[in-house]
Amino acid sequence: MPAASPSDFSFRVDHTLPNGLGRTGTITTPHGAIHTPAFVVVGTKADVKAMLPEQVAACGGQAVLANAFHLYLQPGPDIVDAAGGLGAFMNWPGPSFTDSGGFQVMSLGVGFKKVLAMDVKGLENDDIIAPGAKRNAVVDDDGVTFKSPLDGSRHRFTPEVSMQVQHHLGADIMFAFDELTTLMNTRHYQEDSVERTRRWAQRCLDEHARITQTRAHHPYQALYGVVQGAQFEDLRRAACRGLLACRAVLPGHEPESFDGYGIGGAIEKQRLGEIVGWCAEELPADKPRHLLGISEPDDLFAACAAGADTFDCVNPSRVGRNAAIYTADGRYNVTTAANRRAFGPLEESCDCYTCQHYTRAYLHHLFRAKEILAKVLATIHNERFTIRLVDNIRHAMGSGDFGAYRDEFLGRFYAARTTTD
């Protein structure tokens, strides 16, 4: 087998919007291509909750993302490596991502579980912690010490450990270990955190280059640096420039930079497009950009217009498991009384497996009866809805109809909310 090489990973821009930021393109990985913009389905623990990998593919999923933190704790990266890597372990043949665990460290530290977008006016406080939570992670300049949420055991993550874990997990695309802040952190702390993340990024790049040499018989794994800086334009731009300056130098090799870039951290929802745009203006046009943790329709349109190429979020499956159904006419709960005798599909004209074979009344019954199948069928629909939406955005960008499609879709999707506000 030829030695792994950065040339095994590439990105090509196919079409650019008139604003010079939004674009369509193709990411090529050792396990296949990703046509962008693309929604990456989250399979946190090497599984997409309530879905088979074959169902993810049938929904049009091009790639999956697993969580390095959770797989480090269980079953352990050595087991995933021995199985042939993440894709072989979970029977997913296509491209895969692993995140670094930064979100979980933040969550353990301050107790905020799922939502980073929040109203925080007047609440800036570096000692903030969610009501009823305990601080189970402590950040220092070298790394993070945390307690396992599984058994309370103590562990240590550093940039080097994160790279070692992610290399053993074997995904096509990895993220540098970063410190994720919340919007509640003060400006001073955000400044320190951006610099800490930059130093960690350089250490990740160095360790990535070293490990790639020692694991040359494995497919090449691309490494993305992660941009932090919260809602501050100067910090976001400085974070981008700091990552661009990072280089790994090994004897006999050309200096290596990051293969792509992640845009992370807490982002004010109403400013999402603006913040992504700052980063896109600073980052190189010939490398892909991944926006971590979004899936709401308005956020997807804003991010695509501003230059993000791929996205991931647990939301479609998480809300689906709780009976919330996405449609072109907005989101509804299938357990309401109105659906008890509704013998049509979850969404008219939807091409997903659930809508082709089952009715609202049937899912209403399954959820009321607390049957596992309810979660499966609802998740299939929501994942297909989100994947199809981003696919349609990509096609509209390529055809020159992006603005018209955005206005039509969002006007319809949020119409009910507008009339009731």
Tab-separated table of C-alpha atoms in Angstrom:
chain	number	residue	atom	x	y	z
A	1	MET	CA	0.000	0.000	0.000
A	2	PRO	CA	1.440	3.437	-0.907
A	3	ALA	CA	2.331	5.739	1.985
A	4	ALA	CA	-0.342	8.124	3.213
A	5	SER	CA	0.045	11.578	1.700
A	6	PRO	CA	-1.707	14.944	2.109
A	7	SER	CA	-2.348	14.746	-1.633
A	8	ASP	CA	-4.927	12.034	-0.864
A	9	PHE	CA	-7.140	14.858	0.441
A	10	SER	CA	-8.209	17.785	-1.730
A	11	PHE	CA	-10.829	20.485	-2.199
A	12	ARG	CA	-12.053	22.057	-5.407
A	13	VAL	CA	-14.307	25.120	-5.690
A	14	ASP	CA	-16.881	24.644	-8.451
A	15	HIS	CA	-18.998	27.799	-8.228
A	16	THR	CA	-18.883	31.009	-6.186
A	17	LEU	CA	-21.796	33.285	-5.279
A	18	PRO	CA	-21.653	36.940	-6.380
A	19	ASN	CA	-20.690	37.938	-2.813
A	20	GLY	CA	-17.397	36.077	-3.270
A	21	LEU	CA	-17.898	33.973	-0.126
A	22	GLY	CA	-20.552	31.309	-0.626
A	23	ARG	CA	-19.516	28.490	-2.923
A	24	THR	CA	-20.130	24.962	-4.094
A	25	GLY	CA	-17.297	22.480	-4.318
A	26	THR	CA	-15.992	18.970	-3.839
A	27	ILE	CA	-13.942	17.555	-0.971
A	28	THR	CA	-12.061	14.403	-1.961
A	29	THR	CA	-11.083	11.960	0.805
A	30	PRO	CA	-9.623	8.434	0.824
A	31	HIS	CA	-13.163	7.107	1.325
A	32	GLY	CA	-14.936	9.153	-1.325
A	33	ALA	CA	-16.091	12.608	-2.313
A	34	ILE	CA	-18.294	15.112	-0.472
A	35	HIS	CA	-20.180	17.553	-2.679
A	36	THR	CA	-20.505	20.832	-0.818
A	37	PRO	CA	-22.313	22.489	0.801
A	38	ALA	CA	-23.181	19.277	2.618
A	39	PHE	CA	-24.822	18.294	5.890
A	40	VAL	CA	-22.714	15.792	7.825
A	41	VAL	CA	-24.848	13.374	9.866
A	42	VAL	CA	-23.765	13.033	13.503
A	43	GLY	CA	-22.952	9.531	14.731
A	44	THR	CA	-21.605	10.477	18.146
A	45	LYS	CA	-20.648	7.042	19.467
A	46	ALA	CA	-19.978	5.459	16.065
A	47	ASP	CA	-23.696	5.218	15.429
A	48	VAL	CA	-26.413	7.561	14.230
A	49	LYS	CA	-29.000	7.175	16.949
A	50	ALA	CA	-32.045	5.207	15.771
A	51	MET	CA	-30.644	4.668	12.237
A	52	LEU	CA	-28.641	2.013	10.429
A	53	PRO	CA	-25.700	3.260	8.339
A	54	GLU	CA	-27.549	1.912	5.300
A	55	GLN	CA	-30.482	4.166	6.166
A	56	VAL	CA	-28.156	7.171	6.457
A	57	ALA	CA	-26.897	6.425	2.944
A	58	ALA	CA	-30.449	5.988	1.669
A	59	CYS	CA	-31.269	9.435	3.056
A	60	GLY	CA	-28.476	10.877	0.921
A	61	GLY	CA	-25.947	11.263	3.706
A	62	GLN	CA	-22.487	11.814	2.249
A	63	ALA	CA	-20.472	11.681	5.480
A	64	VAL	CA	-20.818	11.028	9.203
A	65	LEU	CA	-19.177	12.640	12.226
A	66	ALA	CA	-18.288	10.796	15.433
A	67	ASN	CA	-17.082	12.165	18.745
A	68	ALA	CA	-13.499	11.534	19.834
A	69	PHE	CA	-14.281	12.216	23.493
A	70	HIS	CA	-17.033	9.603	23.743
A	71	LEU	CA	-15.162	6.973	21.723
A	72	TYR	CA	-12.057	7.543	23.851
A	73	LEU	CA	-14.100	6.659	26.937
A	74	GLN	CA	-15.996	3.799	25.296
A	75	PRO	CA	-14.992	1.462	23.697
A	76	GLY	CA	-11.496	3.010	23.478
A	77	PRO	CA	-9.566	4.163	20.396
A	78	ASP	CA	-7.420	1.025	20.381
A	79	ILE	CA	-10.489	-1.122	19.747
A	80	VAL	CA	-11.701	1.107	16.907
A	81	ASP	CA	-8.205	1.044	15.415
A	82	ALA	CA	-8.030	-2.756	15.654
A	83	ALA	CA	-11.400	-2.953	13.882
A	84	GLY	CA	-9.942	-1.100	10.909
A	85	GLY	CA	-10.958	2.424	11.866
A	86	LEU	CA	-14.232	4.246	12.408
A	87	GLY	CA	-15.807	3.429	9.046
A	88	ALA	CA	-15.098	-0.295	9.248
A	89	PHE	CA	-16.126	-0.415	12.907
A	90	MET	CA	-19.567	1.102	12.266
A	91	ASN	CA	-20.014	-0.309	8.741
A	92	TRP	CA	-19.945	3.116	7.083
A	93	PRO	CA	-18.064	3.014	3.756
A	94	GLY	CA	-18.043	6.747	3.029
A	95	PRO	CA	-16.128	9.781	4.331
A	96	SER	CA	-16.020	10.356	8.068
A	97	PHE	CA	-15.127	13.096	10.561
A	98	THR	CA	-14.174	13.082	14.234
A	99	ASP	CA	-14.403	16.186	16.394
A	100	SER	CA	-11.784	16.818	19.052
A	101	GLY	CA	-13.889	16.657	22.220
A	102	GLY	CA	-13.762	20.399	22.870
A	103	PHE	CA	-17.538	20.701	23.204
A	104	GLN	CA	-17.719	17.908	25.769
A	105	VAL	CA	-14.935	19.509	27.807
A	106	MET	CA	-16.876	22.785	27.851
A	107	SER	CA	-20.078	20.993	28.771
A	108	LEU	CA	-18.409	19.115	31.615
A	109	GLY	CA	-16.862	22.344	32.812
A	110	VAL	CA	-19.933	24.565	32.917
A	111	GLY	CA	-22.857	22.166	32.551
A	112	PHE	CA	-24.471	23.542	29.383
A	113	LYS	CA	-25.466	20.445	27.462
A	114	LYS	CA	-26.904	21.133	24.027
A	115	VAL	CA	-27.394	24.853	23.447
A	116	LEU	CA	-24.710	27.497	23.100
A	117	ALA	CA	-26.850	30.172	21.448
A	118	MET	CA	-28.500	32.023	24.292
A	119	ASP	CA	-29.397	35.501	25.527
A	120	VAL	CA	-26.538	36.464	27.833
A	121	LYS	CA	-26.859	40.229	28.169
A	122	GLY	CA	-25.602	41.260	31.594
A	123	LEU	CA	-24.521	37.713	32.425
A	124	GLU	CA	-20.823	37.780	31.510
A	125	ASN	CA	-19.025	35.728	34.108
A	126	ASP	CA	-16.036	33.427	33.702
A	127	ASP	CA	-17.182	31.373	36.689
A	128	ILE	CA	-20.635	30.739	35.231
A	129	ILE	CA	-22.070	27.259	35.606
A	130	ALA	CA	-25.462	25.841	34.717
A	131	PRO	CA	-27.970	25.536	37.590
A	132	GLY	CA	-27.521	22.253	39.432
A	133	ALA	CA	-24.336	21.340	37.548
A	134	LYS	CA	-20.904	20.466	38.918
A	135	ARG	CA	-17.627	21.544	37.349
A	136	ASN	CA	-16.150	18.297	36.049
A	137	ALA	CA	-13.485	19.708	33.721
A	138	VAL	CA	-10.683	22.192	34.376
A	139	VAL	CA	-8.721	23.901	31.606
A	140	ASP	CA	-5.086	24.948	31.946
A	141	ASP	CA	-2.531	26.096	29.376
A	142	ASP	CA	-1.312	22.551	28.728
A	143	GLY	CA	-4.672	20.784	28.368
A	144	VAL	CA	-7.782	19.680	30.256
A	145	THR	CA	-8.363	17.414	33.241
A	146	PHE	CA	-11.852	15.970	33.460
A	147	LYS	CA	-13.988	13.361	35.167
A	148	SER	CA	-15.606	10.706	33.018
A	149	PRO	CA	-19.400	11.072	32.897
A	150	LEU	CA	-19.528	7.267	32.761
A	151	ASP	CA	-17.774	6.315	35.995
A	152	GLY	CA	-16.217	9.436	37.497
A	153	SER	CA	-12.650	8.387	36.650
A	154	ARG	CA	-10.124	11.169	36.001
A	155	HIS	CA	-8.595	11.713	32.563
A	156	ARG	CA	-6.262	14.148	30.872
A	157	PHE	CA	-6.652	15.518	27.327
A	158	THR	CA	-3.875	17.515	25.707
A	159	PRO	CA	-3.495	18.451	22.037
A	160	GLU	CA	-1.144	15.490	21.636
A	161	VAL	CA	-3.580	13.065	23.271
A	162	SER	CA	-6.433	14.318	21.089
A	163	MET	CA	-4.339	13.696	17.969
A	164	GLN	CA	-3.332	10.239	19.149
A	165	VAL	CA	-6.951	9.336	19.875
A	166	GLN	CA	-8.243	10.682	16.570
A	167	HIS	CA	-5.530	8.978	14.535
A	168	HIS	CA	-6.484	5.664	16.102
A	169	LEU	CA	-10.147	6.342	15.344
A	170	GLY	CA	-9.108	6.733	11.718
A	171	ALA	CA	-11.613	9.272	10.336
A	172	ASP	CA	-10.858	11.029	7.051
A	173	ILE	CA	-11.120	14.465	8.682
A	174	MET	CA	-10.106	15.385	12.241
A	175	PHE	CA	-10.245	18.634	14.202
A	176	ALA	CA	-7.498	20.206	16.281
A	177	PHE	CA	-8.124	20.254	20.021
A	178	ASP	CA	-9.549	23.649	20.965
A	179	GLU	CA	-11.020	25.399	23.964
A	180	LEU	CA	-14.689	26.088	23.450
A	181	THR	CA	-15.981	29.085	25.386
A	182	THR	CA	-19.536	30.269	25.963
A	183	LEU	CA	-21.043	33.653	25.186
A	184	MET	CA	-21.033	34.240	28.931
A	185	ASN	CA	-17.241	34.360	29.121
A	186	THR	CA	-15.721	37.822	29.429
A	187	ARG	CA	-13.806	39.562	26.664
A	188	HIS	CA	-10.559	39.055	28.597
A	189	TYR	CA	-11.119	35.314	28.874
A	190	GLN	CA	-12.049	35.066	25.188
A	191	GLU	CA	-8.726	36.731	24.306
A	192	ASP	CA	-6.773	34.264	26.445
A	193	SER	CA	-8.743	31.355	25.017
A	194	VAL	CA	-8.072	32.319	21.389
A	195	GLU	CA	-4.342	32.410	22.102
A	196	ARG	CA	-4.499	29.130	24.031
A	197	THR	CA	-6.354	27.494	21.135
A	198	ARG	CA	-3.716	28.789	18.704
A	199	ARG	CA	-0.915	27.241	20.748
A	200	TRP	CA	-2.840	23.992	20.998
A	201	ALA	CA	-3.420	24.070	17.228
A	202	GLN	CA	0.323	24.266	16.586
A	203	ARG	CA	0.905	21.346	18.929
A	204	CYS	CA	-1.837	19.365	17.151
A	205	LEU	CA	-0.250	20.075	13.787
A	206	ASP	CA	3.159	18.944	15.024
A	207	GLU	CA	1.766	15.739	16.531
A	208	HIS	CA	-0.369	15.084	13.458
A	209	ALA	CA	2.697	15.302	11.203
A	210	ARG	CA	4.655	12.973	13.490
A	211	ILE	CA	1.900	10.368	13.724
A	212	THR	CA	1.166	10.492	9.990
A	213	GLN	CA	4.760	9.387	9.391
A	214	THR	CA	4.508	6.513	11.853
A	215	ARG	CA	1.126	5.379	10.428
A	216	ALA	CA	2.013	5.812	6.766
A	217	HIS	CA	0.366	2.474	5.953
A	218	HIS	CA	-3.025	3.936	6.935
A	219	PRO	CA	-5.132	6.228	4.700
A	220	TYR	CA	-4.260	9.909	5.093
A	221	GLN	CA	-6.279	11.796	7.702
A	222	ALA	CA	-6.839	15.498	7.096
A	223	LEU	CA	-6.559	17.918	10.011
A	224	TYR	CA	-8.653	21.069	10.380
A	225	GLY	CA	-7.683	23.948	12.656
A	226	VAL	CA	-10.575	25.425	14.655
A	227	VAL	CA	-11.416	29.139	14.754
A	228	GLN	CA	-12.664	30.511	18.069
A	229	GLY	CA	-13.345	34.097	19.201
A	230	ALA	CA	-17.067	34.079	20.039
A	231	GLN	CA	-18.903	37.193	18.805
A	232	PHE	CA	-15.836	39.469	18.536
A	233	GLU	CA	-14.786	40.332	14.983
A	234	ASP	CA	-11.186	41.205	15.861
A	235	LEU	CA	-10.748	37.940	17.797
A	236	ARG	CA	-12.269	35.815	15.033
A	237	ARG	CA	-10.009	37.409	12.429
A	238	ALA	CA	-6.969	37.113	14.704
A	239	ALA	CA	-7.808	33.456	15.339
A	240	CYS	CA	-7.909	32.791	11.588
A	241	ARG	CA	-4.572	34.500	11.043
A	242	GLY	CA	-3.016	32.611	13.934
A	243	LEU	CA	-4.072	29.288	12.412
A	244	LEU	CA	-2.786	30.331	8.984
A	245	ALA	CA	0.644	30.948	10.506
A	246	CYS	CA	0.847	27.423	11.958
A	247	ARG	CA	3.266	25.078	10.204
A	248	ALA	CA	4.588	21.609	10.962
A	249	VAL	CA	8.131	20.942	9.803
A	250	LEU	CA	9.614	17.444	9.659
A	251	PRO	CA	13.080	16.583	8.345
A	252	GLY	CA	12.991	15.951	4.589
A	253	HIS	CA	9.418	17.231	4.194
A	254	GLU	CA	7.824	20.457	3.033
A	255	PRO	CA	6.207	22.527	5.821
A	256	GLU	CA	2.587	21.463	6.295
A	257	SER	CA	-0.372	23.666	7.204
A	258	PHE	CA	-3.935	22.698	8.075
A	259	ASP	CA	-5.938	20.843	5.429
A	260	GLY	CA	-9.074	22.820	6.241
A	261	TYR	CA	-10.675	24.874	8.968
A	262	GLY	CA	-13.507	24.496	11.446
A	263	ILE	CA	-15.518	27.472	12.661
A	264	GLY	CA	-16.535	26.713	16.223
A	265	GLY	CA	-17.481	28.206	19.522
A	266	ALA	CA	-20.537	29.980	20.813
A	267	ILE	CA	-22.151	32.110	18.105
A	268	GLU	CA	-25.042	34.535	18.501
A	269	LYS	CA	-27.718	33.116	16.216
A	270	GLN	CA	-28.725	36.436	14.723
A	271	ARG	CA	-25.091	37.124	13.777
A	272	LEU	CA	-24.170	33.678	12.476
A	273	GLY	CA	-23.770	34.683	8.843
A	274	GLU	CA	-21.783	37.758	9.787
A	275	ILE	CA	-19.365	35.779	11.955
A	276	VAL	CA	-18.885	33.030	9.369
A	277	GLY	CA	-18.261	35.745	6.800
A	278	TRP	CA	-15.444	37.276	8.843
A	279	CYS	CA	-13.737	33.904	8.938
A	280	ALA	CA	-14.313	33.188	5.240
A	281	GLU	CA	-12.695	36.506	4.353
A	282	GLU	CA	-9.566	35.525	6.281
A	283	LEU	CA	-9.278	31.823	5.456
A	284	PRO	CA	-7.846	30.543	2.154
A	285	ALA	CA	-10.397	29.999	-0.610
A	286	ASP	CA	-8.782	26.726	-1.679
A	287	LYS	CA	-9.406	24.944	1.625
A	288	PRO	CA	-12.741	23.690	3.034
A	289	ARG	CA	-14.541	25.255	6.003
A	290	HIS	CA	-16.720	23.310	8.421
A	291	LEU	CA	-19.220	25.064	10.690
A	292	LEU	CA	-19.671	23.029	13.845
A	293	GLY	CA	-23.114	22.371	15.292
A	294	ILE	CA	-25.890	23.938	13.154
A	295	SER	CA	-28.923	22.542	11.318
A	296	GLU	CA	-31.842	25.007	11.573
A	297	PRO	CA	-32.931	26.117	8.083
A	298	ASP	CA	-32.253	29.839	8.530
A	299	ASP	CA	-28.802	29.068	9.940
A	300	LEU	CA	-27.988	26.785	7.002
A	301	PHE	CA	-28.897	29.424	4.432
A	302	ALA	CA	-26.926	32.102	6.289
A	303	ALA	CA	-23.874	29.868	6.668
A	304	CYS	CA	-23.878	28.737	3.037
A	305	ALA	CA	-24.126	32.316	1.812
A	306	ALA	CA	-21.232	33.318	4.074
A	307	GLY	CA	-18.868	30.604	2.859
A	308	ALA	CA	-19.260	27.502	5.042
A	309	ASP	CA	-18.913	24.211	3.147
A	310	THR	CA	-20.009	21.488	5.578
A	311	PHE	CA	-22.062	21.382	8.782
A	312	ASP	CA	-22.976	18.907	11.493
A	313	CYS	CA	-25.589	18.855	14.225
A	314	VAL	CA	-27.344	16.327	16.467
A	315	ASN	CA	-30.600	18.274	16.241
A	316	PRO	CA	-32.460	16.443	13.441
A	317	SER	CA	-32.181	13.094	15.203
A	318	ARG	CA	-32.497	14.477	18.738
A	319	VAL	CA	-35.778	16.304	18.141
A	320	GLY	CA	-37.038	13.445	16.003
A	321	ARG	CA	-36.630	11.062	18.899
A	322	ASN	CA	-38.886	13.442	20.819
A	323	ALA	CA	-41.636	13.460	18.161
A	324	ALA	CA	-40.758	16.800	16.502
A	325	ILE	CA	-41.079	16.606	12.713
A	326	TYR	CA	-39.520	18.998	10.177
A	327	THR	CA	-41.490	19.920	7.042
A	328	ALA	CA	-41.355	22.644	4.416
A	329	ASP	CA	-44.229	24.286	6.328
A	330	GLY	CA	-42.385	24.350	9.653
A	331	ARG	CA	-41.936	21.965	12.558
A	332	TYR	CA	-44.744	20.180	14.374
A	333	ASN	CA	-45.202	17.532	17.058
A	334	VAL	CA	-46.679	14.318	15.731
A	335	THR	CA	-48.138	13.353	19.128
A	336	THR	CA	-50.749	16.109	19.105
A	337	ALA	CA	-54.403	15.110	18.902
A	338	ALA	CA	-54.709	16.450	15.351
A	339	ASN	CA	-52.498	13.599	14.126
A	340	ARG	CA	-54.373	10.762	15.769
A	341	ARG	CA	-56.451	10.145	12.632
A	342	ALA	CA	-54.149	11.763	10.068
A	343	PHE	CA	-53.588	9.019	7.509
A	344	GLY	CA	-51.240	10.940	5.248
A	345	PRO	CA	-47.423	11.036	5.377
A	346	LEU	CA	-45.423	13.114	7.822
A	347	GLU	CA	-44.846	15.555	4.963
A	348	GLU	CA	-46.598	15.656	1.608
A	349	SER	CA	-44.230	15.020	-1.333
A	350	CYS	CA	-41.366	13.882	0.942
A	351	ASP	CA	-39.347	11.074	-0.628
A	352	CYS	CA	-37.989	9.562	2.602
A	353	TYR	CA	-38.649	5.924	3.523
A	354	THR	CA	-40.938	6.894	6.393
A	355	CYS	CA	-43.188	9.129	4.311
A	356	GLN	CA	-43.364	6.568	1.517
A	357	HIS	CA	-44.585	3.814	3.847
A	358	TYR	CA	-46.142	5.227	7.049
A	359	THR	CA	-48.688	7.771	8.218
A	360	ARG	CA	-48.833	10.473	10.855
A	361	ALA	CA	-51.469	8.429	12.636
A	362	TYR	CA	-49.144	5.454	12.847
A	363	LEU	CA	-46.265	7.524	14.273
A	364	HIS	CA	-48.712	9.193	16.664
A	365	HIS	CA	-49.624	5.704	17.884
A	366	LEU	CA	-45.986	4.558	18.137
A	367	PHE	CA	-44.911	7.562	20.188
A	368	ARG	CA	-47.945	7.299	22.462
A	369	ALA	CA	-47.236	3.596	22.930
A	370	LYS	CA	-43.537	4.384	23.568
A	371	GLU	CA	-42.388	2.042	20.815
A	372	ILE	CA	-38.747	2.237	19.682
A	373	LEU	CA	-39.835	2.230	16.042
A	374	ALA	CA	-41.279	5.721	16.537
A	375	LYS	CA	-37.798	7.155	17.058
A	376	VAL	CA	-36.427	5.293	14.042
A	377	LEU	CA	-39.079	6.500	11.613
A	378	ALA	CA	-39.066	10.101	12.844
A	379	THR	CA	-35.275	10.282	12.709
A	380	ILE	CA	-35.173	8.941	9.153
A	381	HIS	CA	-37.527	11.708	8.067
A	382	ASN	CA	-35.714	14.541	9.857
A	383	GLU	CA	-32.286	13.510	8.613
A	384	ARG	CA	-33.593	13.243	5.062
A	385	PHE	CA	-35.266	16.657	5.389
A	386	THR	CA	-32.009	18.317	6.480
A	387	ILE	CA	-29.809	16.521	3.946
A	388	ARG	CA	-32.229	17.321	1.127
A	389	LEU	CA	-32.432	20.973	2.165
A	390	VAL	CA	-28.664	21.421	1.969
A	391	ASP	CA	-28.573	19.500	-1.309
A	392	ASN	CA	-31.195	21.880	-2.700
A	393	ILE	CA	-29.221	24.869	-1.439
A	394	ARG	CA	-26.162	23.521	-3.263
A	395	HIS	CA	-28.095	23.104	-6.497
A	396	ALA	CA	-29.624	26.585	-6.179
A	397	MET	CA	-26.187	28.100	-5.634
A	398	GLY	CA	-24.879	26.380	-8.733
A	399	SER	CA	-27.827	27.435	-10.899
A	400	GLY	CA	-27.844	31.054	-9.766
A	401	ASP	CA	-31.176	30.742	-7.936
A	402	PHE	CA	-29.889	30.823	-4.370
A	403	GLY	CA	-31.531	34.097	-3.297
A	404	ALA	CA	-34.928	33.192	-4.719
A	405	TYR	CA	-34.843	29.701	-3.224
A	406	ARG	CA	-33.817	31.049	0.192
A	407	ASP	CA	-36.606	33.618	0.287
A	408	GLU	CA	-39.231	31.144	-0.875
A	409	PHE	CA	-38.186	28.358	1.492
A	410	LEU	CA	-37.733	30.465	4.619
A	411	GLY	CA	-40.885	32.449	3.955
A	412	ARG	CA	-42.875	29.227	3.875
A	413	PHE	CA	-41.036	27.457	6.699
A	414	TYR	CA	-41.445	30.321	9.181
A	415	ALA	CA	-44.867	31.526	7.985
A	416	ALA	CA	-46.776	29.919	10.852
A	417	ARG	CA	-44.394	31.385	13.420
A	418	THR	CA	-44.741	34.843	11.871
A	419	THR	CA	-48.533	34.790	11.942
A	420	THR	CA	-48.665	33.703	15.594
A	421	ASP	CA	-45.952	36.010	17.009
